[in-house]
Amino acid sequence: MSNFRPAIITIIILFGTVFGVVSCNDNTSKYPVAENIPEKRDSVPQEVKVREAIIEKDFLYDKYTLEDTYPYKDTVRIFQWEKIKKMLVLVDSIQESPSSYGILQNRKNKNGEAPLVDVFKRNSYKNVTDTFGIERYEGIPLFAITDSVTPMRYALDGSLVKVEIDTTSLIKSSTIYFDGNWNIPRKYIRFLPDTVAFRKVMLVDRTNQNIATFEKVEEKWLVRSMNPATTGLHKPPHMQETPLGIFVIQEKKEKMIYLEDNSTATGGFAPYANRFCNGGYIHGVPVNVPRKTMIEYSPTLGTTPRSHMCVRNATSHSKFIFDWAPVGESLVIVIE
């Protein structure tokens, strides 16, 4: 833990590019599998105009604060400022002109099971996915502009999209995390108010197991916290990695109740939970039954992935996010 003096980091960004593969679980699909399909990786190939990304450290939460670089076992971990800056430039660039936005939603297939894509596979969880690794369960179908019968691929619940043309049943939209224009059935989109502005961002780093929060104030992105975090572990059949992407905070729960693996019995609760994708939350240290009182910190934070898709934080840091980041206006960006 250390304290920082305010610092300004300025960079000129020419292009923004990120990569990601995502995975969730579905134990209900019973479709044949297409064998030996290579898993593709998403990217953001579109160019971003030259601009400045000005970052200044001005903490609102200063517990467990990490340095820009810090030791971990026999290595060094970092905050990946170049990737972070590219993401913040992307957030700025999509808001340069007035736009309408939506959140893709299909938690527990509430808005209907997505139609089957033409080419699909089964992942290590034995669940149906598209060739990009995104599962059908809780997925949102993306149709090519010229095809309204069979979706080309799926998108993740919680993903941010820009609404281009609002028609009666299919909404022409562009995805933000990976490039593309799609027709998306209206029932899968929660439309955001035209006045929404994304000025609060939580940046989660799966490689370095840390999280930083940012707030746009005038022309600067202010760093509000820099903390250890623990992301999801890829371990079938119950534990999933935290998905990569750009998501919107969808709901909050002071206590998110979870079940024991492969059981209907209550396993405990996670405090100050902020849901951003499928069953993925940013939350505090889990409290397993029979304990009832909250736990402030765990020595496993910032070490290795061990969560069920979620992003664990110190409980007071999750409360900070819970109080600070409003639903429908705050972004969670997960990088590798």
Short mmCIF file of C-alpha atoms in Angstrom, two decimals:
data_model
loop_
_atom_site.label_atom_id
_atom_site.label_comp_id
_atom_site.label_asym_id
_atom_site.label_seq_id
_atom_site.Cartn_x
_atom_site.Cartn_y
_atom_site.Cartn_z
CA MET A 1 0.00 0.00 0.00
CA SER A 2 1.32 3.44 -0.85
CA ASN A 3 0.14 6.99 -1.42
CA PHE A 4 0.63 8.86 -4.71
CA ARG A 5 1.16 12.51 -5.40
CA PRO A 6 -1.03 13.72 -8.28
CA ALA A 7 0.61 13.03 -11.63
CA ILE A 8 -0.33 13.79 -15.22
CA ILE A 9 0.26 11.29 -18.00
CA THR A 10 -0.31 12.54 -21.56
CA ILE A 11 -0.15 10.53 -24.77
CA ILE A 12 -1.09 10.95 -28.43
CA ILE A 13 -2.94 7.84 -29.65
CA LEU A 14 -3.04 7.00 -33.37
CA PHE A 15 -4.90 3.69 -33.37
CA GLY A 16 -6.88 1.68 -30.83
CA THR A 17 -6.78 -2.12 -31.07
CA VAL A 18 -7.73 -4.78 -28.52
CA PHE A 19 -8.31 -8.51 -28.66
CA GLY A 20 -10.62 -10.82 -26.75
CA VAL A 21 -12.19 -14.24 -26.37
CA VAL A 22 -15.15 -14.74 -24.08
CA SER A 23 -16.93 -17.67 -22.53
CA CYS A 24 -19.97 -18.37 -20.36
CA ASN A 25 -21.78 -21.58 -19.48
CA ASP A 26 -24.91 -23.35 -20.72
CA ASN A 27 -25.92 -26.79 -19.52
CA THR A 28 -29.12 -27.01 -21.57
CA SER A 29 -28.11 -26.97 -25.25
CA LYS A 30 -28.42 -30.32 -27.10
CA TYR A 31 -27.30 -29.50 -30.61
CA PRO A 32 -24.74 -31.32 -32.79
CA VAL A 33 -21.28 -29.85 -32.82
CA ALA A 34 -19.23 -28.75 -35.81
CA GLU A 35 -15.82 -30.30 -35.25
CA ASN A 36 -12.36 -28.77 -35.63
CA ILE A 37 -13.48 -25.19 -36.02
CA PRO A 38 -10.61 -22.86 -35.04
CA GLU A 39 -11.47 -20.28 -32.42
CA LYS A 40 -11.25 -16.77 -33.83
CA ARG A 41 -10.34 -13.71 -31.84
CA ASP A 42 -12.24 -10.44 -31.85
CA SER A 43 -10.53 -7.14 -32.49
CA VAL A 44 -11.25 -3.45 -32.83
CA PRO A 45 -9.83 -2.79 -36.30
CA GLN A 46 -11.38 0.64 -36.79
CA GLU A 47 -9.02 3.60 -36.69
CA VAL A 48 -9.33 6.19 -33.94
CA LYS A 49 -8.59 9.81 -34.78
CA VAL A 50 -5.47 11.39 -33.35
CA ARG A 51 -6.21 12.83 -29.94
CA GLU A 52 -4.77 13.25 -26.47
CA ALA A 53 -5.61 11.02 -23.54
CA ILE A 54 -4.80 12.98 -20.42
CA ILE A 55 -4.73 10.94 -17.23
CA GLU A 56 -4.23 12.46 -13.80
CA LYS A 57 -4.17 10.63 -10.47
CA ASP A 58 -6.71 12.14 -8.09
CA PHE A 59 -7.89 9.39 -5.77
CA LEU A 60 -11.29 9.23 -4.15
CA TYR A 61 -10.45 5.82 -2.66
CA ASP A 62 -6.91 5.40 -1.32
CA LYS A 63 -6.81 2.06 0.51
CA TYR A 64 -4.64 -0.84 -0.77
CA THR A 65 -3.34 1.44 -3.53
CA LEU A 66 -0.92 -0.17 -5.95
CA GLU A 67 2.04 1.47 -7.69
CA ASP A 68 2.24 1.69 -11.48
CA THR A 69 4.62 -1.29 -11.23
CA TYR A 70 4.85 -3.55 -8.21
CA PRO A 71 6.46 -6.86 -7.26
CA TYR A 72 4.55 -10.13 -7.39
CA LYS A 73 6.41 -13.28 -6.32
CA ASP A 74 9.50 -13.37 -8.56
CA THR A 75 8.01 -11.11 -11.23
CA VAL A 76 6.73 -7.57 -11.65
CA ARG A 77 3.14 -6.63 -12.32
CA ILE A 78 1.98 -3.41 -13.89
CA PHE A 79 -0.92 -1.20 -14.84
CA GLN A 80 -0.95 -1.43 -18.64
CA TRP A 81 -1.18 2.30 -19.29
CA GLU A 82 -0.86 2.03 -23.08
CA LYS A 83 -3.83 -0.35 -23.32
CA ILE A 84 -5.76 1.68 -20.76
CA LYS A 85 -5.20 4.90 -22.71
CA LYS A 86 -6.35 3.28 -25.95
CA MET A 87 -9.56 2.16 -24.25
CA LEU A 88 -10.22 5.60 -22.81
CA VAL A 89 -9.60 7.14 -26.24
CA LEU A 90 -12.14 4.68 -27.66
CA VAL A 91 -14.68 5.73 -25.01
CA ASP A 92 -14.07 9.37 -25.93
CA SER A 93 -14.25 8.73 -29.66
CA ILE A 94 -17.66 7.04 -29.62
CA GLN A 95 -19.07 10.05 -27.80
CA GLU A 96 -17.70 12.74 -30.11
CA SER A 97 -21.04 13.14 -31.86
CA PRO A 98 -24.56 12.76 -30.44
CA SER A 99 -25.53 9.08 -30.48
CA SER A 100 -28.08 6.66 -29.12
CA TYR A 101 -26.84 3.70 -27.09
CA GLY A 102 -28.20 0.42 -25.86
CA ILE A 103 -27.23 -2.43 -23.55
CA LEU A 104 -27.54 -5.96 -24.92
CA GLN A 105 -29.43 -8.06 -22.37
CA ASN A 106 -30.35 -11.73 -22.11
CA ARG A 107 -29.55 -12.80 -18.55
CA LYS A 108 -30.64 -16.44 -18.07
CA ASN A 109 -32.25 -16.27 -21.54
CA LYS A 110 -34.88 -13.93 -20.11
CA ASN A 111 -35.43 -12.35 -23.52
CA GLY A 112 -35.47 -15.68 -25.35
CA GLU A 113 -32.91 -18.29 -26.39
CA ALA A 114 -30.81 -16.95 -29.25
CA PRO A 115 -31.30 -18.68 -32.62
CA LEU A 116 -28.57 -21.10 -33.62
CA VAL A 117 -25.78 -19.70 -35.78
CA ASP A 118 -24.87 -21.46 -39.03
CA VAL A 119 -21.48 -22.65 -37.80
CA PHE A 120 -21.01 -23.51 -34.17
CA LYS A 121 -18.88 -25.62 -31.84
CA ARG A 122 -18.86 -26.82 -28.25
CA ASN A 123 -16.41 -25.41 -25.77
CA SER A 124 -14.68 -27.09 -22.82
CA TYR A 125 -17.88 -26.59 -20.79
CA LYS A 126 -19.73 -28.65 -23.45
CA ASN A 127 -21.82 -25.60 -24.34
CA VAL A 128 -22.77 -24.38 -27.81
CA THR A 129 -20.75 -21.34 -28.95
CA ASP A 130 -20.17 -19.40 -32.14
CA THR A 131 -16.73 -19.57 -33.75
CA PHE A 132 -15.59 -16.63 -31.62
CA GLY A 133 -16.18 -18.62 -28.44
CA ILE A 134 -19.28 -16.71 -27.26
CA GLU A 135 -21.96 -19.01 -25.89
CA ARG A 136 -25.51 -19.27 -27.11
CA TYR A 137 -26.86 -19.38 -23.56
CA GLU A 138 -27.44 -15.79 -22.40
CA GLY A 139 -26.10 -14.70 -25.78
CA ILE A 140 -27.59 -12.08 -28.08
CA PRO A 141 -27.91 -12.93 -31.80
CA LEU A 142 -26.19 -10.60 -34.27
CA PHE A 143 -27.56 -10.77 -37.80
CA ALA A 144 -25.74 -9.50 -40.86
CA ILE A 145 -27.46 -6.48 -42.38
CA THR A 146 -28.40 -8.60 -45.41
CA ASP A 147 -29.69 -11.63 -43.44
CA SER A 148 -32.54 -11.65 -40.92
CA VAL A 149 -32.93 -15.44 -40.77
CA THR A 150 -29.73 -16.90 -39.30
CA PRO A 151 -27.44 -14.94 -36.94
CA MET A 152 -23.79 -14.64 -37.90
CA ARG A 153 -22.54 -14.66 -34.30
CA TYR A 154 -23.44 -13.90 -30.68
CA ALA A 155 -22.71 -10.99 -28.36
CA LEU A 156 -22.41 -11.00 -24.58
CA ASP A 157 -25.08 -9.81 -22.18
CA GLY A 158 -24.17 -6.34 -20.93
CA SER A 159 -22.31 -5.29 -24.07
CA LEU A 160 -22.53 -1.65 -25.13
CA VAL A 161 -23.82 -0.93 -28.65
CA LYS A 162 -24.48 2.21 -30.61
CA VAL A 163 -27.98 2.32 -32.13
CA GLU A 164 -27.78 3.44 -35.76
CA ILE A 165 -31.33 2.91 -37.10
CA ASP A 166 -34.36 2.14 -34.92
CA THR A 167 -36.89 0.17 -36.97
CA THR A 168 -39.87 -1.85 -35.80
CA SER A 169 -38.38 -5.27 -35.04
CA LEU A 170 -34.69 -5.30 -36.02
CA ILE A 171 -32.44 -2.54 -34.76
CA LYS A 172 -29.38 -1.66 -36.84
CA SER A 173 -26.58 -1.25 -34.31
CA SER A 174 -22.79 -1.13 -34.22
CA THR A 175 -20.76 -3.03 -31.64
CA ILE A 176 -18.10 -1.15 -29.70
CA TYR A 177 -15.62 -3.77 -28.49
CA PHE A 178 -15.32 -5.48 -31.87
CA ASP A 179 -16.01 -3.86 -35.21
CA GLY A 180 -19.28 -4.48 -37.03
CA ASN A 181 -22.75 -3.31 -38.00
CA TRP A 182 -25.59 -5.69 -37.19
CA ASN A 183 -29.33 -6.18 -37.11
CA ILE A 184 -30.35 -7.05 -33.55
CA PRO A 185 -33.88 -8.02 -32.49
CA ARG A 186 -35.43 -5.26 -30.42
CA LYS A 187 -36.23 -7.53 -27.47
CA TYR A 188 -32.51 -7.95 -26.69
CA ILE A 189 -31.74 -4.22 -26.43
CA ARG A 190 -32.32 -1.98 -23.44
CA PHE A 191 -32.29 1.54 -24.85
CA LEU A 192 -30.44 4.19 -22.86
CA PRO A 193 -31.55 7.82 -22.57
CA ASP A 194 -30.19 10.17 -25.24
CA THR A 195 -28.65 12.22 -22.44
CA VAL A 196 -26.39 9.40 -21.21
CA ALA A 197 -22.65 10.15 -21.07
CA PHE A 198 -20.08 7.54 -20.09
CA ARG A 199 -17.82 9.39 -17.68
CA LYS A 200 -17.05 6.62 -15.20
CA VAL A 201 -15.02 3.58 -16.20
CA MET A 202 -13.73 0.54 -14.29
CA LEU A 203 -10.74 -1.03 -16.08
CA VAL A 204 -10.09 -4.66 -15.10
CA ASP A 205 -6.80 -6.32 -16.11
CA ARG A 206 -6.96 -10.14 -16.21
CA THR A 207 -3.22 -10.54 -16.79
CA ASN A 208 -2.07 -8.42 -13.86
CA GLN A 209 -5.08 -9.03 -11.61
CA ASN A 210 -5.75 -5.38 -10.85
CA ILE A 211 -8.47 -2.77 -11.32
CA ALA A 212 -8.36 1.00 -11.83
CA THR A 213 -11.32 3.37 -11.82
CA PHE A 214 -11.51 6.52 -13.94
CA GLU A 215 -13.75 9.57 -14.08
CA LYS A 216 -13.88 12.05 -16.97
CA VAL A 217 -13.76 15.61 -15.63
CA GLU A 218 -13.58 18.26 -18.34
CA GLU A 219 -10.72 17.10 -20.61
CA LYS A 220 -9.02 14.78 -18.13
CA TRP A 221 -9.53 11.20 -17.08
CA LEU A 222 -8.98 11.22 -13.32
CA VAL A 223 -7.73 8.02 -11.70
CA ARG A 224 -9.98 7.45 -8.69
CA SER A 225 -8.42 4.19 -7.42
CA MET A 226 -5.78 1.57 -8.27
CA ASN A 227 -6.36 -1.74 -6.50
CA PRO A 228 -5.72 -5.49 -6.51
CA ALA A 229 -8.52 -7.63 -7.92
CA THR A 230 -9.16 -11.31 -8.55
CA THR A 231 -10.90 -12.38 -11.76
CA GLY A 232 -12.68 -15.55 -12.90
CA LEU A 233 -10.92 -18.88 -13.35
CA HIS A 234 -11.39 -21.10 -16.40
CA LYS A 235 -12.25 -24.37 -14.66
CA PRO A 236 -15.16 -26.44 -16.01
CA PRO A 237 -17.86 -27.13 -15.18
CA HIS A 238 -18.68 -24.31 -12.74
CA MET A 239 -15.98 -21.62 -12.83
CA GLN A 240 -15.60 -19.30 -15.81
CA GLU A 241 -13.06 -16.62 -16.69
CA THR A 242 -14.15 -12.99 -16.56
CA PRO A 243 -15.07 -12.13 -20.19
CA LEU A 244 -13.14 -9.54 -22.15
CA GLY A 245 -15.13 -6.63 -23.53
CA ILE A 246 -16.83 -3.30 -22.91
CA PHE A 247 -19.88 -3.62 -20.68
CA VAL A 248 -22.38 -1.37 -18.91
CA ILE A 249 -23.22 -1.72 -15.21
CA GLN A 250 -26.73 -3.21 -15.34
CA GLU A 251 -27.79 -3.65 -11.72
CA LYS A 252 -26.58 -3.52 -8.13
CA LYS A 253 -27.14 -5.75 -5.11
CA GLU A 254 -25.96 -4.96 -1.60
CA LYS A 255 -25.76 -8.71 -1.04
CA MET A 256 -25.55 -11.00 -4.04
CA ILE A 257 -26.56 -14.49 -2.85
CA TYR A 258 -24.71 -17.35 -4.52
CA LEU A 259 -25.20 -21.12 -4.47
CA GLU A 260 -22.79 -23.90 -3.74
CA ASP A 261 -21.40 -25.49 -6.90
CA ASN A 262 -23.71 -28.16 -8.33
CA SER A 263 -26.28 -27.50 -5.60
CA THR A 264 -29.36 -25.46 -4.78
CA ALA A 265 -28.02 -24.74 -1.30
CA THR A 266 -26.99 -21.19 -0.45
CA GLY A 267 -23.22 -20.89 -0.39
CA GLY A 268 -23.02 -17.35 0.97
CA PHE A 269 -23.13 -13.79 -0.30
CA ALA A 270 -20.92 -11.27 -2.06
CA PRO A 271 -21.25 -7.70 -0.74
CA TYR A 272 -21.76 -4.57 -2.84
CA ALA A 273 -22.15 -6.40 -6.14
CA ASN A 274 -22.23 -4.51 -9.45
CA ARG A 275 -23.40 -6.74 -12.33
CA PHE A 276 -21.92 -6.04 -15.76
CA CYS A 277 -22.13 -9.26 -17.82
CA ASN A 278 -24.18 -12.46 -17.51
CA GLY A 279 -23.52 -13.55 -13.91
CA GLY A 280 -20.36 -11.47 -13.65
CA TYR A 281 -20.20 -8.86 -10.86
CA ILE A 282 -17.60 -6.56 -9.38
CA HIS A 283 -18.03 -7.32 -5.70
CA GLY A 284 -16.36 -7.48 -2.30
CA VAL A 285 -14.79 -10.45 -0.53
CA PRO A 286 -17.23 -13.42 -0.57
CA VAL A 287 -18.76 -14.47 2.74
CA ASN A 288 -19.33 -18.22 2.91
CA VAL A 289 -21.99 -19.73 5.14
CA PRO A 290 -22.36 -19.99 8.09
CA ARG A 291 -20.55 -16.64 8.51
CA LYS A 292 -22.82 -13.59 8.28
CA THR A 293 -20.51 -10.62 8.79
CA MET A 294 -18.59 -8.96 5.97
CA ILE A 295 -14.88 -9.51 5.33
CA GLU A 296 -12.87 -6.43 4.39
CA TYR A 297 -9.85 -7.96 2.68
CA SER A 298 -8.41 -11.27 1.51
CA PRO A 299 -4.71 -12.04 0.88
CA THR A 300 -5.74 -13.81 -2.35
CA LEU A 301 -6.78 -10.50 -3.95
CA GLY A 302 -4.49 -9.60 -6.82
CA THR A 303 -2.86 -13.05 -6.97
CA THR A 304 -4.36 -15.58 -9.40
CA PRO A 305 -7.85 -16.05 -10.93
CA ARG A 306 -10.16 -17.97 -8.60
CA SER A 307 -13.63 -16.49 -9.02
CA HIS A 308 -16.75 -17.69 -10.86
CA MET A 309 -16.59 -15.05 -13.64
CA CYS A 310 -16.80 -12.20 -11.11
CA VAL A 311 -14.16 -9.62 -10.16
CA ARG A 312 -13.37 -9.70 -6.45
CA ASN A 313 -12.22 -6.55 -4.68
CA ALA A 314 -11.65 -5.39 -1.15
CA THR A 315 -15.13 -4.95 0.26
CA SER A 316 -14.66 -1.22 0.94
CA HIS A 317 -13.46 -0.73 -2.65
CA SER A 318 -16.55 -2.49 -4.00
CA LYS A 319 -18.69 -0.26 -1.79
CA PHE A 320 -16.89 2.74 -3.27
CA ILE A 321 -17.79 1.51 -6.78
CA PHE A 322 -21.32 0.63 -5.61
CA ASP A 323 -21.90 4.21 -4.43
CA TRP A 324 -19.88 5.98 -7.14
CA ALA A 325 -20.79 4.28 -10.45
CA PRO A 326 -24.46 4.67 -11.53
CA VAL A 327 -26.36 1.91 -13.35
CA GLY A 328 -26.71 2.46 -17.09
CA GLU A 329 -24.02 5.17 -17.21
CA SER A 330 -20.83 3.41 -16.08
CA LEU A 331 -18.59 1.16 -18.15
CA VAL A 332 -16.63 -1.93 -17.15
CA ILE A 333 -13.79 -2.67 -19.56
CA VAL A 334 -11.94 -5.97 -19.21
CA ILE A 335 -8.53 -6.34 -20.89
CA GLU A 336 -5.94 -9.09 -21.08
#
